[in-house]
PDB file of C-alpha atoms in Angstrom:
ATOM      1  CA  MET K   1     122.171 126.299 102.278  1.00 44.00           C
ATOM      2  CA  GLY K   2     122.317 126.060  98.474  1.00 44.00           C
ATOM      3  CA  VAL K   3     120.329 123.732  96.243  1.00 44.00           C
ATOM      4  CA  LYS K   4     123.299 121.393  95.828  1.00 46.00           C
ATOM      5  CA  SER K   5     123.768 121.152  99.592  1.00 76.00           C
ATOM      6  CA  VAL K   6     120.073 120.503 100.168  1.00 77.00           C
ATOM      7  CA  ASN K   7     120.064 117.795  97.492  1.00 85.00           C
ATOM      8  CA  ASN K   8     123.190 116.171  98.883  1.00 91.00           C
ATOM      9  CA  THR K   9     121.801 116.207 102.419  1.00 93.00           C
ATOM     10  CA  ASP K  10     118.715 114.387 101.161  1.00 94.00           C
ATOM     11  CA  ARG K  11     120.831 111.863  99.230  1.00 96.00           C
ATOM     12  CA  LEU K  12     123.090 111.207 102.225  1.00 97.00           C
ATOM     13  CA  TYR K  13     120.082 110.694 104.470  1.00 97.00           C
ATOM     14  CA  TRP K  14     118.452 108.253 102.055  1.00 97.00           C
ATOM     15  CA  LEU K  15     121.721 106.455 101.403  1.00 98.00           C
ATOM     16  CA  GLY K  16     121.740 105.722 105.127  1.00 98.00           C
ATOM     17  CA  ARG K  17     118.109 104.630 105.097  1.00 98.00           C
ATOM     18  CA  TYR K  18     118.291 102.409 102.018  1.00 98.00           C
ATOM     19  CA  SER K  19     121.513 100.696 103.091  1.00 98.00           C
ATOM     20  CA  GLU K  20     119.976  99.930 106.494  1.00 98.00           C
ATOM     21  CA  ARG K  21     116.730  98.739 104.888  1.00 97.00           C
ATOM     22  CA  VAL K  22     118.666  96.270 102.751  1.00 97.00           C
ATOM     23  CA  TYR K  23     120.705  95.078 105.715  1.00 97.00           C
ATOM     24  CA  THR K  24     117.814  94.504 108.134  1.00 94.00           C
ATOM     25  CA  THR K  25     115.302  93.051 105.668  1.00 93.00           C
ATOM     26  CA  LEU K  26     117.906  90.730 104.156  1.00 93.00           C
ATOM     27  CA  ARG K  27     118.906  89.487 107.599  1.00 90.00           C
ATOM     28  CA  LEU K  28     115.267  88.702 108.300  1.00 84.00           C
ATOM     29  CA  TYR K  29     114.749  87.061 104.939  1.00 83.00           C
ATOM     30  CA  GLY K  30     118.022  85.153 105.292  1.00 76.00           C
ATOM     31  CA  ARG K  31     116.605  83.055 108.077  1.00 68.00           C
ATOM     32  CA  SER K  32     115.099  79.808 106.923  1.00 52.00           C
ATOM     33  CA  TYR K  33     111.682  80.446 105.425  1.00 50.00           C
ATOM     34  CA  ASP K  34     110.044  77.966 107.800  1.00 53.00           C
ATOM     35  CA  GLU K  35     111.439  79.846 110.781  1.00 59.00           C
ATOM     36  CA  MET K  36     110.126  83.108 109.370  1.00 53.00           C
ATOM     37  CA  ILE K  37     106.689  81.546 108.942  1.00 49.00           C
ATOM     38  CA  GLU K  38     106.711  80.384 112.568  1.00 54.00           C
ATOM     39  CA  GLU K  39     107.821  83.729 113.951  1.00 53.00           C
ATOM     40  CA  MET K  40     105.593  86.018 111.931  1.00 50.00           C
ATOM     41  CA  GLU K  41     101.834  85.704 112.050  1.00 49.00           C
ATOM     42  CA  GLY K  42     100.409  85.077 108.605  1.00 57.00           C
ATOM     43  CA  GLY K  43     103.737  84.123 107.084  1.00 74.00           C
ATOM     44  CA  TYR K  44     104.782  86.289 104.145  1.00 81.00           C
ATOM     45  CA  GLU K  45     101.403  88.028 104.247  1.00 84.00           C
ATOM     46  CA  GLY K  46     102.134  89.093 107.834  1.00 80.00           C
ATOM     47  CA  PHE K  47     105.614  90.182 106.777  1.00 81.00           C
ATOM     48  CA  CYS K  48     104.162  92.459 104.093  1.00 86.00           C
ATOM     49  CA  LYS K  49     101.586  93.857 106.494  1.00 85.00           C
ATOM     50  CA  SER K  50     104.150  94.589 109.203  1.00 81.00           C
ATOM     51  CA  LEU K  51     106.366  96.523 106.775  1.00 85.00           C
ATOM     52  CA  ASP K  52     103.350  98.252 105.203  1.00 86.00           C
ATOM     53  CA  ILE K  53     104.144  97.010 101.707  1.00 91.00           C
ATOM     54  CA  PRO K  54     101.487  95.696  99.290  1.00 93.00           C
ATOM     55  CA  ASN K  55     101.152  91.945  99.153  1.00 92.00           C
ATOM     56  CA  ILE K  56     101.570  91.475  95.405  1.00 92.00           C
ATOM     57  CA  TYR K  57     102.831  87.907  95.774  1.00 90.00           C
ATOM     58  CA  THR K  58     100.791  84.940  94.640  1.00 88.00           C
ATOM     59  CA  SER K  59     102.288  82.313  96.963  1.00 84.00           C
ATOM     60  CA  ALA K  60     105.041  81.689  99.462  1.00 80.00           C
ATOM     61  CA  GLU K  61     107.287  80.464  96.673  1.00 81.00           C
ATOM     62  CA  ASN K  62     106.545  83.555  94.614  1.00 87.00           C
ATOM     63  CA  PHE K  63     107.420  85.728  97.608  1.00 87.00           C
ATOM     64  CA  LYS K  64     110.664  83.834  98.201  1.00 82.00           C
ATOM     65  CA  THR K  65     111.892  84.571  94.685  1.00 86.00           C
ATOM     66  CA  ARG K  66     110.397  87.993  93.967  1.00 92.00           C
ATOM     67  CA  TYR K  67     110.889  89.810  97.273  1.00 93.00           C
ATOM     68  CA  PRO K  68     114.687  89.554  97.312  1.00 93.00           C
ATOM     69  CA  PHE K  69     115.430  89.847  93.593  1.00 96.00           C
ATOM     70  CA  ASP K  70     112.672  91.445  91.491  1.00 96.00           C
ATOM     71  CA  GLU K  71     113.911  94.844  90.306  1.00 95.00           C
ATOM     72  CA  THR K  72     110.419  95.709  89.050  1.00 95.00           C
ATOM     73  CA  ASP K  73     109.048  95.339  92.596  1.00 96.00           C
ATOM     74  CA  VAL K  74     109.686  98.725  94.209  1.00 95.00           C
ATOM     75  CA  ASN K  75     109.660  97.129  97.661  1.00 95.00           C
ATOM     76  CA  SER K  76     112.115  94.329  96.934  1.00 96.00           C
ATOM     77  CA  ILE K  77     115.505  94.106  98.593  1.00 96.00           C
ATOM     78  CA  MET K  78     117.190  94.519  95.213  1.00 97.00           C
ATOM     79  CA  SER K  79     115.193  97.664  94.415  1.00 98.00           C
ATOM     80  CA  ASN K  80     116.223  99.225  97.708  1.00 98.00           C
ATOM     81  CA  LEU K  81     119.840  98.265  97.078  1.00 98.00           C
ATOM     82  CA  ILE K  82     119.721  99.894  93.643  1.00 98.00           C
ATOM     83  CA  ARG K  83     118.308 103.082  95.189  1.00 98.00           C
ATOM     84  CA  ALA K  84     121.173 103.078  97.696  1.00 98.00           C
ATOM     85  CA  TYR K  85     123.595 102.732  94.774  1.00 98.00           C
ATOM     86  CA  ASP K  86     121.913 105.525  92.794  1.00 98.00           C
ATOM     87  CA  ASN K  87     122.372 107.878  95.751  1.00 97.00           C
ATOM     88  CA  ALA K  88     125.956 106.708  96.276  1.00 97.00           C
ATOM     89  CA  ILE K  89     126.802 107.426  92.616  1.00 97.00           C
ATOM     90  CA  GLU K  90     125.591 111.015  93.012  1.00 96.00           C
ATOM     91  CA  LEU K  91     127.634 111.321  96.216  1.00 96.00           C
ATOM     92  CA  ARG K  92     130.908 109.903  94.924  1.00 95.00           C
ATOM     93  CA  GLU K  93     132.816 113.090  95.771  1.00 94.00           C
ATOM     94  CA  GLU K  94     131.382 113.193  99.293  1.00 94.00           C
ATOM     95  CA  ILE K  95     131.746 109.527 100.244  1.00 96.00           C
ATOM     96  CA  GLY K  96     134.663 108.416  98.064  1.00 95.00           C
ATOM     97  CA  SER K  97     135.091 105.658  95.500  1.00 95.00           C
ATOM     98  CA  GLU K  98     135.810 102.906  98.030  1.00 96.00           C
ATOM     99  CA  ALA K  99     132.545 103.434  99.898  1.00 96.00           C
ATOM    100  CA  LEU K 100     130.702 103.426  96.571  1.00 97.00           C
ATOM    101  CA  SER K 101     132.473 100.225  95.520  1.00 97.00           C
ATOM    102  CA  TYR K 102     131.045  98.264  98.465  1.00 98.00           C
ATOM    103  CA  ILE K 103     127.480  99.169  97.506  1.00 98.00           C
ATOM    104  CA  GLN K 104     128.322  98.025  93.975  1.00 97.00           C
ATOM    105  CA  LEU K 105     129.789  94.776  95.305  1.00 98.00           C
ATOM    106  CA  ALA K 106     126.569  94.195  97.235  1.00 98.00           C
ATOM    107  CA  ILE K 107     124.622  94.475  93.977  1.00 97.00           C
ATOM    108  CA  TYR K 108     126.942  91.955  92.304  1.00 97.00           C
ATOM    109  CA  ALA K 109     126.450  89.550  95.221  1.00 96.00           C
ATOM    110  CA  MET K 110     122.645  89.871  94.978  1.00 96.00           C
ATOM    111  CA  GLN K 111     122.820  89.173  91.247  1.00 96.00           C
ATOM    112  CA  LYS K 112     124.879  86.059  91.938  1.00 96.00           C
ATOM    113  CA  ALA K 113     122.465  84.958  94.655  1.00 94.00           C
ATOM    114  CA  LYS K 114     119.597  85.059  92.172  1.00 93.00           C
ATOM    115  CA  THR K 115     121.130  82.243  90.104  1.00 93.00           C
ATOM    116  CA  SER K 116     123.094  80.466  92.834  1.00 89.00           C
ATOM    117  CA  MET K 117     122.329  77.004  94.174  1.00 85.00           C
ATOM    118  CA  SER K 118     123.446  78.350  97.571  1.00 84.00           C
ATOM    119  CA  PRO K 119     122.010  81.892  97.724  1.00 87.00           C
ATOM    120  CA  MET K 120     122.561  82.202 101.477  1.00 87.00           C
ATOM    121  CA  ILE K 121     126.323  82.403 100.868  1.00 90.00           C
ATOM    122  CA  GLU K 122     125.823  85.363  98.548  1.00 92.00           C
ATOM    123  CA  PHE K 123     123.344  86.935 100.959  1.00 93.00           C
ATOM    124  CA  GLN K 124     126.043  86.866 103.625  1.00 94.00           C
ATOM    125  CA  ARG K 125     128.376  88.611 101.199  1.00 96.00           C
ATOM    126  CA  VAL K 126     125.764  91.323 100.692  1.00 97.00           C
ATOM    127  CA  LEU K 127     125.548  91.833 104.453  1.00 97.00           C
ATOM    128  CA  ASP K 128     129.341  91.896 104.712  1.00 98.00           C
ATOM    129  CA  ASP K 129     129.532  94.491 101.926  1.00 98.00           C
ATOM    130  CA  ILE K 130     127.008  96.723 103.692  1.00 98.00           C
ATOM    131  CA  LEU K 131     128.985  96.400 106.927  1.00 98.00           C
ATOM    132  CA  ALA K 132     132.170  97.257 105.025  1.00 98.00           C
ATOM    133  CA  PHE K 133     130.432 100.303 103.538  1.00 98.00           C
ATOM    134  CA  TRP K 134     129.518 101.536 107.020  1.00 97.00           C
ATOM    135  CA  GLY K 135     133.087 100.887 108.143  1.00 97.00           C
ATOM    136  CA  ILE K 136     134.424 103.038 105.293  1.00 96.00           C
ATOM    137  CA  VAL K 137     131.953 105.772 106.220  1.00 96.00           C
ATOM    138  CA  ASP K 138     133.420 105.797 109.742  1.00 94.00           C
ATOM    139  CA  ASP K 139     137.046 105.469 108.740  1.00 94.00           C
ATOM    140  CA  GLN K 140     137.547 107.428 105.538  1.00 93.00           C
ATOM    141  CA  ILE K 141     134.912 110.169 105.263  1.00 94.00           C
ATOM    142  CA  LEU K 142     136.629 113.167 106.795  1.00 92.00           C
ATOM    143  CA  ASP K 143     133.640 115.511 106.904  1.00 94.00           C
ATOM    144  CA  GLU K 144     131.820 114.873 110.184  1.00 94.00           C
ATOM    145  CA  ASN K 145     128.515 116.263 108.928  1.00 94.00           C
ATOM    146  CA  THR K 146     128.535 113.870 105.961  1.00 95.00           C
ATOM    147  CA  ARG K 147     129.129 110.898 108.263  1.00 95.00           C
ATOM    148  CA  ASN K 148     126.470 112.005 110.699  1.00 95.00           C
ATOM    149  CA  ILE K 149     123.735 112.498 108.085  1.00 96.00           C
ATOM    150  CA  ILE K 150     124.287 108.967 106.725  1.00 97.00           C
ATOM    151  CA  LYS K 151     124.148 107.597 110.269  1.00 96.00           C
ATOM    152  CA  VAL K 152     120.980 109.545 111.092  1.00 97.00           C
ATOM    153  CA  GLY K 153     119.334 107.961 108.044  1.00 97.00           C
ATOM    154  CA  LYS K 154     120.552 104.563 109.198  1.00 97.00           C
ATOM    155  CA  ARG K 155     119.173 105.020 112.728  1.00 97.00           C
ATOM    156  CA  VAL K 156     115.835 106.420 111.534  1.00 97.00           C
ATOM    157  CA  GLU K 157     115.349 103.464 109.198  1.00 97.00           C
ATOM    158  CA  ARG K 158     116.360 100.950 111.851  1.00 96.00           C
ATOM    159  CA  LEU K 159     113.896 102.392 114.354  1.00 96.00           C
ATOM    160  CA  ASP K 160     111.162 102.422 111.724  1.00 95.00           C
ATOM    161  CA  LEU K 161     111.772  98.757 110.905  1.00 94.00           C
ATOM    162  CA  TYR K 162     112.176  97.699 114.526  1.00 94.00           C
ATOM    163  CA  GLY K 163     108.890  99.379 115.362  1.00 94.00           C
ATOM    164  CA  ARG K 164     107.067  97.728 112.483  1.00 92.00           C
ATOM    165  CA  LEU K 165     108.557  94.331 113.334  1.00 89.00           C
ATOM    166  CA  HIS K 166     107.679  94.710 117.039  1.00 91.00           C
ATOM    167  CA  LEU K 167     111.166  94.179 118.383  1.00 90.00           C
ATOM    168  CA  GLY K 168     111.832  94.270 122.115  1.00 91.00           C
ATOM    169  CA  ARG K 169     112.209  97.223 124.436  1.00 92.00           C
ATOM    170  CA  GLU K 170     115.989  96.869 124.717  1.00 93.00           C
ATOM    171  CA  GLU K 171     116.477  97.151 120.955  1.00 94.00           C
ATOM    172  CA  ILE K 172     114.040 100.068 120.610  1.00 95.00           C
ATOM    173  CA  ASP K 173     115.516 101.981 123.553  1.00 95.00           C
ATOM    174  CA  ARG K 174     119.076 101.473 122.295  1.00 95.00           C
ATOM    175  CA  GLU K 175     118.262 102.814 118.837  1.00 95.00           C
ATOM    176  CA  VAL K 176     116.372 105.824 120.210  1.00 96.00           C
ATOM    177  CA  ARG K 177     119.401 106.776 122.305  1.00 95.00           C
ATOM    178  CA  ARG K 178     121.754 106.282 119.363  1.00 95.00           C
ATOM    179  CA  LEU K 179     119.575 108.472 117.172  1.00 96.00           C
ATOM    180  CA  GLU K 180     119.349 111.176 119.841  1.00 95.00           C
ATOM    181  CA  GLY K 181     123.121 111.189 120.246  1.00 93.00           C
ATOM    182  CA  ARG K 182     123.683 111.516 116.501  1.00 93.00           C
ATOM    183  CA  ILE K 183     120.994 113.831 115.167  1.00 95.00           C
ATOM    184  CA  ASP K 184     122.128 116.893 117.136  1.00 90.00           C
ATOM    185  CA  ARG K 185     125.629 116.497 115.709  1.00 90.00           C
ATOM    186  CA  CYS K 186     124.713 117.160 112.092  1.00 89.00           C
ATOM    187  CA  ARG K 187     123.260 120.070 110.166  1.00 85.00           C
ATOM    188  CA  ILE K 188     119.827 118.635 109.576  1.00 90.00           C
ATOM    189  CA  ARG K 189     116.477 120.043 110.668  1.00 91.00           C
ATOM    190  CA  TYR K 190     114.274 117.764 112.725  1.00 94.00           C
ATOM    191  CA  ARG K 191     111.431 117.771 115.223  1.00 94.00           C
ATOM    192  CA  LYS K 192     112.959 117.760 118.715  1.00 94.00           C
ATOM    193  CA  GLU K 193     109.572 116.855 120.134  1.00 96.00           C
ATOM    194  CA  SER K 194     109.691 113.562 118.225  1.00 96.00           C
ATOM    195  CA  ILE K 195     112.920 112.592 119.981  1.00 96.00           C
ATOM    196  CA  THR K 196     111.335 113.460 123.324  1.00 96.00           C
ATOM    197  CA  ALA K 197     108.245 111.419 122.444  1.00 97.00           C
ATOM    198  CA  LEU K 198     110.326 108.442 121.303  1.00 97.00           C
ATOM    199  CA  LYS K 199     112.292 108.424 124.558  1.00 96.00           C
ATOM    200  CA  LYS K 200     109.038 108.354 126.549  1.00 96.00           C
ATOM    201  CA  LEU K 201     107.535 105.658 124.325  1.00 96.00           C
ATOM    202  CA  ALA K 202     110.630 103.465 124.780  1.00 94.00           C
ATOM    203  CA  GLU K 203     110.178 103.651 128.565  1.00 92.00           C
ATOM    204  CA  GLU K 204     106.517 102.623 128.648  1.00 91.00           C
ATOM    205  CA  GLU K 205     105.609  99.263 130.169  1.00 87.00           C
ATOM    206  CA  LYS K 206     103.770  98.257 127.006  1.00 92.00           C
ATOM    207  CA  LEU K 207     105.391  99.528 123.830  1.00 95.00           C
ATOM    208  CA  ASP K 208     103.065 101.393 121.479  1.00 96.00           C
ATOM    209  CA  TYR K 209     104.655 100.303 118.206  1.00 95.00           C
ATOM    210  CA  ARG K 210     102.202 102.208 116.042  1.00 94.00           C
ATOM    211  CA  GLN K 211     103.042 105.473 117.782  1.00 97.00           C
ATOM    212  CA  ILE K 212     106.777 104.743 117.612  1.00 97.00           C
ATOM    213  CA  VAL K 213     106.517 104.366 113.831  1.00 96.00           C
ATOM    214  CA  ALA K 214     104.337 107.484 113.591  1.00 96.00           C
ATOM    215  CA  GLU K 215     106.940 109.586 115.436  1.00 96.00           C
ATOM    216  CA  ILE K 216     109.749 108.253 113.264  1.00 96.00           C
ATOM    217  CA  GLU K 217     107.800 109.005 110.078  1.00 94.00           C
ATOM    218  CA  LYS K 218     107.425 112.679 110.971  1.00 95.00           C
ATOM    219  CA  ILE K 219     110.797 113.297 112.616  1.00 95.00           C
ATOM    220  CA  LEU K 220     112.064 115.417 109.683  1.00 92.00           C
ATOM    221  CA  GLU K 221     108.769 117.215 109.073  1.00 75.00           C
ATOM    222  CA  VAL K 222     109.941 120.719 109.971  1.00 58.00           C
TER     223      VAL K 222
END
């Protein structure tokens, strides 16, 4: 595999991861802030801890404005969306202009949300744009390997986030099975033993979320 192919494989994988990270974290953030406080121990501090990001925020209000929009915060939703776009730009020939355009539309919607009196409307547009991007990946990218690498990145990121956020067994088990069914269908090197371990972890009576995240983090360490 040449340098270009290796680079493109990495970009496709991270395009899948960043687009999923934006989608899942924005859905969580898009709930009312009070509901998020009730559901997550420690409020925004607990949110930062669960996702293993530094708590650089000075207050709940500071978190509510900086975490979604601050481009200088490397962990913000906007920063992750920009990284997805940067990868998509480099992959224009592989994914097509229409797929790229939906990532760009998501950025426009986030920019509008920043100044909107009703940001939740724009947040929904961001989510819709990400869903449309995934739909284009399925429908218009002819190369199966290209599609599969993006989807592997998506599934890896979703499992990582679900593990960190302590989601239920049904969600974890479903994503493990989806990842297993996808990762063997693309030309990407991975640790088969991590898939085996994840399947066993998803079946345990008490989920070991720390170990689930640990297996996901090393799945491509080959």
